[in-house]
Structure formats: structure tokens, C-alpha cells
Amino acid sequence: ETGVTQTPRHLVMGMTNKKSLKCEQHLGHNAMYWYKQSAKKPLELMFVYNFKEQTENNSVPSRFSPECPNSSHLFLHLHTLQPEDSALYLCASSQAAMDSNYEQYFGPGTRLTVT
Amino acid sequence: AQSVTQPDIHITVSEGASLELRCNYSYGATPYLFWYVQSPGQGLQLLLKYFSGDTLVQGIKGFEAEFKRSQSSFNLRKPSVHWSDAAEYFCAVGTNAGKSTFGDGTTLTVKP
């Protein structure tokens, strides 16, 4: 595997379910990000992890719970979601989240539908 | 606070025609600027980036962008568009703590 991978690619869940999204980067990066991309809305940064430490939580509801066990893996745990949470969830990584000159590498995303 | 504006929500060009996508930014310091492309159902892919030096930067897939400090712009160009260039394009400015602020995107449609 190369680059940034995300599983599953598609997920349908009910509002009472609990599920997790997984992201893995094979680039040797130290920073990882979660974004939400909804139709007709700009890309929304959710969380940033730098060297496994969370450095940004962009006022995300607690029904989204991130986990970063090491610099290569990032999870987004989901519970009691709402229909408006349906979106494409993108994971990205970069060399570090301390400087602003590092580009981000994105995974293909998980298309989440909440029913 | 930093911001990025992409004035054109949707652009349609004919295959073989030239393309320019506009991007204006607002940032207090020297900006780090990026253009990304997103094909349907995919993540974003970096096309090119500007940090310093030559204000005309070359990227992948035949794209280039020109940084104009006086106009706070970083417009993306391609001399001859191919049907495979149809996608959504995002301009971004790198900010503190490694975050990027993205524009709302411009959807490019290519007519045969």
C-alpha cells in the first residue's frame, strides 16, 4: 500500500449505531488530519494530530471521537450520529503540523450515510 | 484571520481551450499557497505549491500558477485543457500549526 488509505470507502449506519473509520498513511509523516466534506459546503477541518498528540479540535461534536495510536494510524469513532453528519470524511497526512509549508496528502475518503 | 476566495463556483471550457482558475487569499505574513484537484469520489491531490522564489510555479498535469503579491492572487492556468481535467479544484493557504485554509472550490466542466 502506498500513500494514504482509508477504510471503509462507503458506510451506511443508523443513528444508534457505533462505527469507526480508519486511516493509515505509508509516507512516514508525523501529522494527520480529519476533514468533513459535505455537498455544497467548504472543506471543514475537524481534528489535527501532530506526533500522536491532538493539536486541534475544531469545535467538533462529541459524537465524533478521534484516536491516534501512532503516527501512521488515525481513527474516527462515530456514535449516535445525525443525518446531517452524512458526508465524505477525508483523512490527510503531512510531514509535520508545526510548519505551514508542508503540503497534505489525502486519502480517497469514506462516504458516510446516516439513516 | 486567513481566508481564501475562489470567485468562480463553476467554469465550463471546451477541450483544447486555455483555462484560468482564480484564487485570492488574505493572510498577514508570507503565504504558502497550494492548488489541489479532486476527482469525483476521490481525495484531494496536490497540483502545485508556492513557498518563495520564482512567482511562476509549475505543477503536475501541465498546470502552472502565478503568485502576485500585489493582487493577493494565486491563479491556476493550463494552456490546453483535456477532458480528463474535469474535476473540482481547491486553492489553499498554509497557516500556523500546519493547517491549511481551503477555498470553496471551483468545479471545472470540459466540453468535447
mmCIF file of C-alpha atoms in Angstrom:
data_model
loop_
_atom_site.group_PDB
_atom_site.id
_atom_site.type_symbol
_atom_site.label_atom_id
_atom_site.label_comp_id
_atom_site.label_asym_id
_atom_site.label_seq_id
_atom_site.Cartn_x
_atom_site.Cartn_y
_atom_site.Cartn_z
ATOM 1 C CA GLU A 1 0.000 0.000 0.000
ATOM 2 C CA THR A 2 1.188 3.486 -0.771
ATOM 3 C CA GLY A 3 0.073 6.953 0.199
ATOM 4 C CA VAL A 4 -2.923 7.390 2.464
ATOM 5 C CA THR A 5 -5.563 4.683 2.677
ATOM 6 C CA GLN A 6 -9.000 4.846 4.248
ATOM 7 C CA THR A 7 -11.446 2.107 5.161
ATOM 8 C CA PRO A 8 -14.234 1.566 4.628
ATOM 9 C CA ARG A 9 -14.812 3.523 1.428
ATOM 10 C CA HIS A 10 -18.567 3.538 1.992
ATOM 11 C CA LEU A 11 -20.534 3.257 5.218
ATOM 12 C CA VAL A 12 -24.234 3.351 5.921
ATOM 13 C CA MET A 13 -25.207 3.488 9.564
ATOM 14 C CA GLY A 14 -28.248 4.136 11.654
ATOM 15 C CA MET A 15 -28.358 6.893 14.210
ATOM 16 C CA THR A 16 -27.970 4.467 17.093
ATOM 17 C CA ASN A 17 -25.022 2.549 15.658
ATOM 18 C CA LYS A 18 -21.377 2.792 16.620
ATOM 19 C CA LYS A 19 -18.776 2.545 13.887
ATOM 20 C CA SER A 20 -15.199 3.566 13.247
ATOM 21 C CA LEU A 21 -13.366 4.997 10.271
ATOM 22 C CA LYS A 22 -9.755 4.034 9.782
ATOM 23 C CA CYS A 23 -6.939 5.922 8.114
ATOM 24 C CA GLU A 24 -3.391 4.741 7.531
ATOM 25 C CA GLN A 25 -0.517 6.640 5.982
ATOM 26 C CA HIS A 26 2.531 4.953 4.466
ATOM 27 C CA LEU A 27 4.535 8.143 3.926
ATOM 28 C CA GLY A 28 6.460 8.417 7.174
ATOM 29 C CA HIS A 29 4.587 11.579 8.113
ATOM 30 C CA ASN A 30 4.075 12.866 11.633
ATOM 31 C CA ALA A 31 0.824 14.788 11.288
ATOM 32 C CA MET A 32 -2.633 13.506 10.445
ATOM 33 C CA TYR A 33 -5.922 15.272 9.876
ATOM 34 C CA TRP A 34 -9.647 14.574 9.642
ATOM 35 C CA TYR A 35 -11.806 16.690 7.334
ATOM 36 C CA LYS A 36 -15.527 16.675 6.630
ATOM 37 C CA GLN A 37 -16.679 17.452 3.108
ATOM 38 C CA SER A 38 -20.403 17.996 2.689
ATOM 39 C CA ALA A 39 -22.187 18.766 -0.536
ATOM 40 C CA LYS A 40 -22.190 22.484 -1.338
ATOM 41 C CA LYS A 41 -20.067 23.310 1.736
ATOM 42 C CA PRO A 42 -16.383 24.099 2.068
ATOM 43 C CA LEU A 43 -13.919 21.576 3.375
ATOM 44 C CA GLU A 44 -14.133 21.550 7.184
ATOM 45 C CA LEU A 45 -11.096 20.708 9.294
ATOM 46 C CA MET A 46 -12.155 18.551 12.238
ATOM 47 C CA PHE A 47 -9.035 17.342 14.043
ATOM 48 C CA VAL A 48 -5.276 17.606 13.793
ATOM 49 C CA TYR A 49 -2.751 15.253 15.351
ATOM 50 C CA ASN A 50 0.937 16.037 15.447
ATOM 51 C CA PHE A 51 3.304 13.324 16.698
ATOM 52 C CA LYS A 52 0.254 11.495 18.097
ATOM 53 C CA GLU A 53 -0.885 14.491 20.131
ATOM 54 C CA GLN A 54 -4.144 16.239 19.291
ATOM 55 C CA THR A 55 -3.351 19.836 18.471
ATOM 56 C CA GLU A 56 -6.663 20.930 17.006
ATOM 57 C CA ASN A 57 -10.290 20.190 17.715
ATOM 58 C CA ASN A 58 -12.342 22.481 15.571
ATOM 59 C CA SER A 59 -15.427 22.540 17.808
ATOM 60 C CA VAL A 60 -16.462 19.095 16.665
ATOM 61 C CA PRO A 61 -19.448 17.483 18.440
ATOM 62 C CA SER A 62 -18.553 14.784 20.927
ATOM 63 C CA ARG A 63 -20.340 12.136 18.860
ATOM 64 C CA PHE A 64 -17.114 12.181 16.813
ATOM 65 C CA SER A 65 -14.180 10.804 18.769
ATOM 66 C CA PRO A 66 -10.722 10.648 17.189
ATOM 67 C CA GLU A 67 -7.914 8.311 18.154
ATOM 68 C CA CYS A 68 -4.306 8.363 17.030
ATOM 69 C CA PRO A 69 -2.397 5.381 18.458
ATOM 70 C CA ASN A 70 0.731 6.140 16.424
ATOM 71 C CA SER A 71 1.864 8.481 13.676
ATOM 72 C CA SER A 72 0.718 6.098 10.949
ATOM 73 C CA HIS A 73 -2.845 5.407 12.071
ATOM 74 C CA LEU A 74 -5.825 7.597 12.731
ATOM 75 C CA PHE A 75 -9.332 6.553 13.671
ATOM 76 C CA LEU A 76 -12.617 8.394 13.878
ATOM 77 C CA HIS A 77 -15.093 6.710 16.189
ATOM 78 C CA LEU A 78 -18.725 7.505 15.470
ATOM 79 C CA HIS A 79 -21.763 7.124 17.736
ATOM 80 C CA THR A 80 -25.316 8.425 17.791
ATOM 81 C CA LEU A 81 -24.814 10.373 14.593
ATOM 82 C CA GLN A 82 -27.372 12.632 12.969
ATOM 83 C CA PRO A 83 -28.486 12.639 9.317
ATOM 84 C CA GLU A 84 -26.650 15.950 8.806
ATOM 85 C CA ASP A 85 -23.415 14.093 9.554
ATOM 86 C CA SER A 86 -23.710 12.341 6.210
ATOM 87 C CA ALA A 87 -20.686 13.476 4.206
ATOM 88 C CA LEU A 88 -17.356 12.453 2.732
ATOM 89 C CA TYR A 89 -14.789 12.126 5.522
ATOM 90 C CA LEU A 90 -11.268 12.729 4.339
ATOM 91 C CA CYS A 91 -8.083 11.831 6.106
ATOM 92 C CA ALA A 92 -4.816 13.576 5.281
ATOM 93 C CA SER A 93 -1.234 13.497 6.448
ATOM 94 C CA SER A 94 1.717 15.836 6.217
ATOM 95 C CA GLN A 95 5.311 15.802 7.273
ATOM 96 C CA ALA A 96 4.536 17.761 10.429
ATOM 97 C CA ALA A 97 1.880 20.094 11.723
ATOM 98 C CA MET A 98 4.273 22.699 13.028
ATOM 99 C CA ASP A 99 5.072 24.492 9.814
ATOM 100 C CA SER A 100 2.710 25.766 7.239
ATOM 101 C CA ASN A 101 4.777 24.873 4.213
ATOM 102 C CA TYR A 102 4.079 21.168 4.203
ATOM 103 C CA GLU A 103 1.503 20.021 1.713
ATOM 104 C CA GLN A 104 -1.081 17.497 2.753
ATOM 105 C CA TYR A 105 -1.633 14.112 1.205
ATOM 106 C CA PHE A 106 -5.224 12.959 1.176
ATOM 107 C CA GLY A 107 -6.854 9.573 1.275
ATOM 108 C CA PRO A 108 -9.792 8.723 -1.008
ATOM 109 C CA GLY A 109 -12.313 9.340 1.754
ATOM 110 C CA THR A 110 -15.139 7.420 3.394
ATOM 111 C CA ARG A 111 -18.604 8.225 2.088
ATOM 112 C CA LEU A 112 -20.807 8.122 5.199
ATOM 113 C CA THR A 113 -24.583 7.981 5.054
ATOM 114 C CA VAL A 114 -26.551 8.237 8.288
ATOM 115 C CA THR A 115 -30.094 6.891 8.063
ATOM 116 C CA ALA B 1 -7.647 35.657 10.076
ATOM 117 C CA GLN B 2 -6.606 33.965 6.878
ATOM 118 C CA SER B 3 -9.100 33.290 4.114
ATOM 119 C CA VAL B 4 -9.197 32.035 0.558
ATOM 120 C CA THR B 5 -11.697 33.101 -2.077
ATOM 121 C CA GLN B 6 -12.343 31.269 -5.296
ATOM 122 C CA PRO B 7 -14.745 33.601 -7.100
ATOM 123 C CA ASP B 8 -15.894 31.093 -9.707
ATOM 124 C CA ILE B 9 -18.058 28.267 -8.420
ATOM 125 C CA HIS B 10 -18.321 26.587 -11.817
ATOM 126 C CA ILE B 11 -16.385 27.027 -15.066
ATOM 127 C CA THR B 12 -17.010 25.357 -18.407
ATOM 128 C CA VAL B 13 -14.364 25.291 -21.124
ATOM 129 C CA SER B 14 -14.032 23.455 -24.402
ATOM 130 C CA GLU B 15 -11.430 20.752 -24.758
ATOM 131 C CA GLY B 16 -8.225 22.263 -26.089
ATOM 132 C CA ALA B 17 -9.056 25.736 -24.811
ATOM 133 C CA SER B 18 -6.994 27.544 -22.197
ATOM 134 C CA LEU B 19 -8.017 27.658 -18.575
ATOM 135 C CA GLU B 20 -7.549 30.086 -15.714
ATOM 136 C CA LEU B 21 -8.978 29.485 -12.253
ATOM 137 C CA ARG B 22 -8.889 32.389 -9.865
ATOM 138 C CA CYS B 23 -7.784 32.399 -6.260
ATOM 139 C CA ASN B 24 -7.458 35.315 -3.871
ATOM 140 C CA TYR B 25 -6.124 34.986 -0.363
ATOM 141 C CA SER B 26 -5.926 37.031 2.770
ATOM 142 C CA TYR B 27 -3.014 36.352 5.099
ATOM 143 C CA GLY B 28 -0.833 38.634 7.159
ATOM 144 C CA ALA B 29 2.522 37.010 6.532
ATOM 145 C CA THR B 30 4.271 35.484 3.547
ATOM 146 C CA PRO B 31 1.806 32.901 2.307
ATOM 147 C CA TYR B 32 2.375 29.307 1.481
ATOM 148 C CA LEU B 33 -0.043 28.559 -1.339
ATOM 149 C CA PHE B 34 -1.330 25.333 -2.800
ATOM 150 C CA TRP B 35 -3.640 24.115 -5.522
ATOM 151 C CA TYR B 36 -5.319 20.735 -5.154
ATOM 152 C CA VAL B 37 -7.559 18.789 -7.534
ATOM 153 C CA GLN B 38 -10.341 16.397 -6.549
ATOM 154 C CA SER B 39 -11.870 13.935 -8.980
ATOM 155 C CA PRO B 40 -15.350 12.593 -8.181
ATOM 156 C CA GLY B 41 -15.331 10.192 -5.256
ATOM 157 C CA GLN B 42 -11.653 10.769 -4.570
ATOM 158 C CA GLY B 43 -9.495 12.662 -2.140
ATOM 159 C CA LEU B 44 -7.564 15.796 -2.978
ATOM 160 C CA GLN B 45 -4.307 15.615 -4.912
ATOM 161 C CA LEU B 46 -1.671 18.327 -4.829
ATOM 162 C CA LEU B 47 -1.146 20.027 -8.200
ATOM 163 C CA LEU B 48 1.476 22.572 -7.188
ATOM 164 C CA LYS B 49 2.691 24.757 -4.357
ATOM 165 C CA TYR B 50 4.384 28.115 -3.830
ATOM 166 C CA PHE B 51 6.649 28.924 -0.915
ATOM 167 C CA SER B 52 9.114 31.509 -2.174
ATOM 168 C CA GLY B 53 11.312 32.407 -5.122
ATOM 169 C CA ASP B 54 10.044 32.347 -8.682
ATOM 170 C CA THR B 55 6.478 33.547 -8.705
ATOM 171 C CA LEU B 56 5.535 31.250 -11.592
ATOM 172 C CA VAL B 57 5.374 27.665 -10.400
ATOM 173 C CA GLN B 58 4.955 24.554 -12.461
ATOM 174 C CA GLY B 59 2.932 21.603 -11.334
ATOM 175 C CA ILE B 60 1.781 18.220 -12.458
ATOM 176 C CA LYS B 61 -0.514 17.527 -15.414
ATOM 177 C CA GLY B 62 0.662 20.637 -17.272
ATOM 178 C CA PHE B 63 -0.691 23.139 -14.736
ATOM 179 C CA GLU B 64 1.048 26.293 -13.615
ATOM 180 C CA ALA B 65 0.183 29.080 -11.197
ATOM 181 C CA GLU B 66 1.410 32.614 -10.739
ATOM 182 C CA PHE B 67 1.750 34.302 -7.374
ATOM 183 C CA LYS B 68 1.028 38.029 -7.456
ATOM 184 C CA ARG B 69 1.614 39.601 -4.070
ATOM 185 C CA SER B 70 0.236 42.987 -5.113
ATOM 186 C CA GLN B 71 -3.068 41.385 -6.046
ATOM 187 C CA SER B 72 -3.082 38.719 -3.305
ATOM 188 C CA SER B 73 -3.742 36.210 -6.029
ATOM 189 C CA PHE B 74 -2.542 32.766 -6.982
ATOM 190 C CA ASN B 75 -4.336 31.886 -10.212
ATOM 191 C CA LEU B 76 -4.082 28.448 -11.773
ATOM 192 C CA ARG B 77 -3.597 28.112 -15.534
ATOM 193 C CA LYS B 78 -3.366 25.479 -18.200
ATOM 194 C CA PRO B 79 -2.793 26.287 -21.884
ATOM 195 C CA SER B 80 -4.848 23.422 -23.296
ATOM 196 C CA VAL B 81 -7.476 21.576 -21.278
ATOM 197 C CA HIS B 82 -8.087 17.861 -21.651
ATOM 198 C CA TRP B 83 -11.368 16.085 -20.907
ATOM 199 C CA SER B 84 -9.657 14.326 -18.005
ATOM 200 C CA ASP B 85 -9.118 17.690 -16.290
ATOM 201 C CA ALA B 86 -12.809 17.853 -15.381
ATOM 202 C CA ALA B 87 -12.781 17.907 -11.574
ATOM 203 C CA GLU B 88 -13.046 20.222 -8.607
ATOM 204 C CA TYR B 89 -10.110 22.499 -7.869
ATOM 205 C CA PHE B 90 -9.213 23.897 -4.473
ATOM 206 C CA CYS B 91 -6.865 26.699 -3.626
ATOM 207 C CA ALA B 92 -5.389 26.686 -0.115
ATOM 208 C CA VAL B 93 -3.141 28.840 2.054
ATOM 209 C CA GLY B 94 -0.895 27.258 4.660
ATOM 210 C CA THR B 95 -1.372 28.742 8.094
ATOM 211 C CA ASN B 96 0.044 28.327 11.561
ATOM 212 C CA ALA B 97 0.445 24.915 13.074
ATOM 213 C CA GLY B 98 0.500 23.232 9.703
ATOM 214 C CA LYS B 99 -3.138 23.824 8.954
ATOM 215 C CA SER B 100 -4.398 24.854 5.569
ATOM 216 C CA THR B 101 -7.364 27.081 4.870
ATOM 217 C CA PHE B 102 -9.161 25.945 1.739
ATOM 218 C CA GLY B 103 -11.293 27.868 -0.686
ATOM 219 C CA ASP B 104 -14.780 26.652 -1.525
ATOM 220 C CA GLY B 105 -13.604 25.088 -4.754
ATOM 221 C CA THR B 106 -14.231 25.601 -8.466
ATOM 222 C CA THR B 107 -15.888 22.856 -10.484
ATOM 223 C CA LEU B 108 -14.463 22.523 -13.969
ATOM 224 C CA THR B 109 -16.560 21.042 -16.767
ATOM 225 C CA VAL B 110 -14.868 20.280 -20.082
ATOM 226 C CA LYS B 111 -16.981 20.296 -23.229
ATOM 227 C CA PRO B 112 -15.963 17.968 -26.069
#
